PDB file of C-alpha atoms in Angstrom:
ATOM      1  CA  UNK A   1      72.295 124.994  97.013  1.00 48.00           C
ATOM      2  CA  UNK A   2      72.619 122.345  99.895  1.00 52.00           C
ATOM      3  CA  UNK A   3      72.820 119.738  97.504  1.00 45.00           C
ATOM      4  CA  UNK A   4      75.081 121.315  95.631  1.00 39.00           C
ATOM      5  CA  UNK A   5      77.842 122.159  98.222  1.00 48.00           C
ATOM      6  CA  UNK A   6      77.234 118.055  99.525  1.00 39.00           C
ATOM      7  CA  UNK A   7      78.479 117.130  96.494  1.00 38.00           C
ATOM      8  CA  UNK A   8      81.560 119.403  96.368  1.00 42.00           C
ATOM      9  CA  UNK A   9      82.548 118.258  99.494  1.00 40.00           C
ATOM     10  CA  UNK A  10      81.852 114.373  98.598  1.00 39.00           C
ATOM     11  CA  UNK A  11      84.164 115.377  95.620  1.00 42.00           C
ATOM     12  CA  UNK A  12      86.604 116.963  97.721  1.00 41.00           C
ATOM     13  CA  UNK A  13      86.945 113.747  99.718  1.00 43.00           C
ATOM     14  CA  UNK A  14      86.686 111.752  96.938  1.00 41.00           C
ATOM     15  CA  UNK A  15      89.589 113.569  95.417  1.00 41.00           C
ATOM     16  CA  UNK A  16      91.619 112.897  98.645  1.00 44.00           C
ATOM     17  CA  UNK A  17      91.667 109.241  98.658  1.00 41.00           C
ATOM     18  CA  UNK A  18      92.622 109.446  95.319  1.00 44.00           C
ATOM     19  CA  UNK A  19      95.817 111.095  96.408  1.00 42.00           C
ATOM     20  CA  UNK A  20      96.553 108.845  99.706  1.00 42.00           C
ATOM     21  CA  UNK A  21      99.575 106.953  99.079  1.00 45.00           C
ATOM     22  CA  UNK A  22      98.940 103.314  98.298  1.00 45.00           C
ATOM     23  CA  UNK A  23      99.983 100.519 101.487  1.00 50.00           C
ATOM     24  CA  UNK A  24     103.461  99.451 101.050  1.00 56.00           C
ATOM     25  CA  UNK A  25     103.557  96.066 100.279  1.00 58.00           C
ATOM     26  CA  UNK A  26     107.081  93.399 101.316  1.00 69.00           C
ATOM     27  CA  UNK A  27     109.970  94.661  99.768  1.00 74.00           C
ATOM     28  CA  UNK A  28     111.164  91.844  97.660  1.00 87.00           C
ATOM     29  CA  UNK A  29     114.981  90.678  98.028  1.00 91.00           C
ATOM     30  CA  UNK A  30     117.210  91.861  95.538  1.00 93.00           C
ATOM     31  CA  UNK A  31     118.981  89.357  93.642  1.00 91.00           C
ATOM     32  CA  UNK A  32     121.784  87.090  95.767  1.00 91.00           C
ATOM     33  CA  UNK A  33     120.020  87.833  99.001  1.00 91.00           C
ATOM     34  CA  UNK A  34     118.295  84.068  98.568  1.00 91.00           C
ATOM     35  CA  UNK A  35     122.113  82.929  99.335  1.00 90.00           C
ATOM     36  CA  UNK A  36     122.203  84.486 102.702  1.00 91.00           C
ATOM     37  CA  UNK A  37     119.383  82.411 103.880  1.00 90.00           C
ATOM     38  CA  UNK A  38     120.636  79.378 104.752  1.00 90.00           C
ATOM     39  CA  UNK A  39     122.596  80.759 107.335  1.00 91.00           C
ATOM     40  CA  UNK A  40     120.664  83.971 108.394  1.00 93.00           C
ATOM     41  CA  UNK A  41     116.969  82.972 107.251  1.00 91.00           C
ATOM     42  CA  UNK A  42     114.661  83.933 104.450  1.00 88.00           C
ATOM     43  CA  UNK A  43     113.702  87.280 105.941  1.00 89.00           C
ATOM     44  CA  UNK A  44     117.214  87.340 107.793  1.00 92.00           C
ATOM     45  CA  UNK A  45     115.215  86.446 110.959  1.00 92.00           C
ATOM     46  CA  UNK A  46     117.415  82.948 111.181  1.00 88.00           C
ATOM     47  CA  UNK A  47     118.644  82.045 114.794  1.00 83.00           C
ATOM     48  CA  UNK A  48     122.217  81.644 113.495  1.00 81.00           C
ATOM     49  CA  UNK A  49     123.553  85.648 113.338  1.00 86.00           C
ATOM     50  CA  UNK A  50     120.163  86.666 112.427  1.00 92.00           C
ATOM     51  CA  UNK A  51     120.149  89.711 110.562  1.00 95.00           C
ATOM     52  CA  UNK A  52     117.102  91.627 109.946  1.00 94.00           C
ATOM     53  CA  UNK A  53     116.681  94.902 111.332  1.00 94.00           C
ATOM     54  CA  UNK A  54     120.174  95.667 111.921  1.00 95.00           C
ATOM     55  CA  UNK A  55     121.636  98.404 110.695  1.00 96.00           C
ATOM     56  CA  UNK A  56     122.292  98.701 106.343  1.00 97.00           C
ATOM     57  CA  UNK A  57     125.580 100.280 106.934  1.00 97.00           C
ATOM     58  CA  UNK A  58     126.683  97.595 109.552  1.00 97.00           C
ATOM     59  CA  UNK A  59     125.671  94.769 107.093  1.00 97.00           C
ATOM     60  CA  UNK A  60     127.462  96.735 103.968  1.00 97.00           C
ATOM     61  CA  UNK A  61     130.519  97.058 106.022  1.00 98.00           C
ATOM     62  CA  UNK A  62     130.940  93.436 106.934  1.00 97.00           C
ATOM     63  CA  UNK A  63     129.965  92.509 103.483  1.00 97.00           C
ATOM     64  CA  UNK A  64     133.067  94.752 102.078  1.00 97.00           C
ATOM     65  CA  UNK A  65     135.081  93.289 105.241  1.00 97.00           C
ATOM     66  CA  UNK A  66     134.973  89.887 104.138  1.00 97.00           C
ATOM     67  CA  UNK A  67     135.423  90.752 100.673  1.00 96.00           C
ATOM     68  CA  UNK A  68     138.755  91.687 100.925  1.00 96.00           C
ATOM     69  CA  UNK A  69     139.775  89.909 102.974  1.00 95.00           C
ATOM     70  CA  UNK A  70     139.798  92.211 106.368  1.00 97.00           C
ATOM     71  CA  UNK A  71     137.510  90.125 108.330  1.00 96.00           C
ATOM     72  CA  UNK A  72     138.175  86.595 107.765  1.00 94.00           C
ATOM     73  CA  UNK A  73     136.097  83.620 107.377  1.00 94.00           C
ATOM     74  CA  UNK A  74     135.328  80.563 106.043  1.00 91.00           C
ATOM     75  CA  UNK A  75     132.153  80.719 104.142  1.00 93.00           C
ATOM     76  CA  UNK A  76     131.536  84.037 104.153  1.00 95.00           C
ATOM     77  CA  UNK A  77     134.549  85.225 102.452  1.00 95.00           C
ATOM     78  CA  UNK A  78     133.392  83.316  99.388  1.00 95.00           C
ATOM     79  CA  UNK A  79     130.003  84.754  99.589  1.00 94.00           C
ATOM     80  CA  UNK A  80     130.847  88.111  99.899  1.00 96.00           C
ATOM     81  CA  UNK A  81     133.198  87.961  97.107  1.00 95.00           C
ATOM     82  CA  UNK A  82     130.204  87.005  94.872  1.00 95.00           C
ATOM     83  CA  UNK A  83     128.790  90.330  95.232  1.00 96.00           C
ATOM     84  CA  UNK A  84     129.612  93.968  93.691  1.00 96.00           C
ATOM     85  CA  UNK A  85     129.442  96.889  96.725  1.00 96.00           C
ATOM     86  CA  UNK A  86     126.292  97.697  95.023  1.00 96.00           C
ATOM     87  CA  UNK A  87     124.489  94.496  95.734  1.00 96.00           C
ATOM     88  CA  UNK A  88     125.638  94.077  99.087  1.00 96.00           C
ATOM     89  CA  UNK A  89     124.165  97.766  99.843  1.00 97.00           C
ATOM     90  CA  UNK A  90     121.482  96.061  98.278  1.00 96.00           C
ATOM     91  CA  UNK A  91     121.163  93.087 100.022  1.00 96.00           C
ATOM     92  CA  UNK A  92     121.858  94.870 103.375  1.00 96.00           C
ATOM     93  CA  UNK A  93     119.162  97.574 103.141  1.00 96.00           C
ATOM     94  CA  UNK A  94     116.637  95.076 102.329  1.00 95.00           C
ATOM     95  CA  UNK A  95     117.616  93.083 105.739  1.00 96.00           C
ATOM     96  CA  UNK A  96     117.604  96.268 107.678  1.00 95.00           C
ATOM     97  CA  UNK A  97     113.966  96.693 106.266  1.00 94.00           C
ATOM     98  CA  UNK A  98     113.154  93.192 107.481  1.00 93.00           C
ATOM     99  CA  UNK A  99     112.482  94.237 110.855  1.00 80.00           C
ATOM    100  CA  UNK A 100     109.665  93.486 112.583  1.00 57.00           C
ATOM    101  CA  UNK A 101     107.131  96.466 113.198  1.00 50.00           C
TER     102      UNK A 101
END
């Protein structure tokens, strides 16, 4: 009977690391957010305006601001306009995610 309840309970266990969700890996960057990183840095860690960690909804908004025009500017105007509002909430939740733990 001993033996018999040890191996329930190794099964039990067993059967709970089964179900333990797997490590997150690194998010990768959506698609345009390679542009950003001459200016901001790969991970949005760049010295000039760096980037990651800061808020999605601050990063979408700017994104939309230079877009149409709102918040002027020489280069990023043009960028932003190269992007749909879905990609930049793209782009911007993947910096946000880029701080470090």
């Amino acid at each position: 009977m001993r033996g018999l309840r040890a191996l329930a309970l190794l099964a039990l266990a067993l059967l709970g690391l089964g179900a333990a969700p797997a490590a997150a890996g690194p998010v990768p960057a959506p698609p345009g957010a390679s542009s950003c990183s001459g200016c901001h840095g790969a991970h949005g860690e760049g010295a000039f305006a760096p980037l990651a960690g800061r808020p999605a909804s601050d990063i979408a908004a700017a994104l939309a601001a230079y877009r149409s025009g709102e918040r002027p500017a020489t280069v990023m105007t043009r960028i932003a306009k190269g992007f749909t509002e879905a990609e930049s909430r793209a782009i911007a939740a993947y910096l946000e995610q880029q701080a470090a733990p």
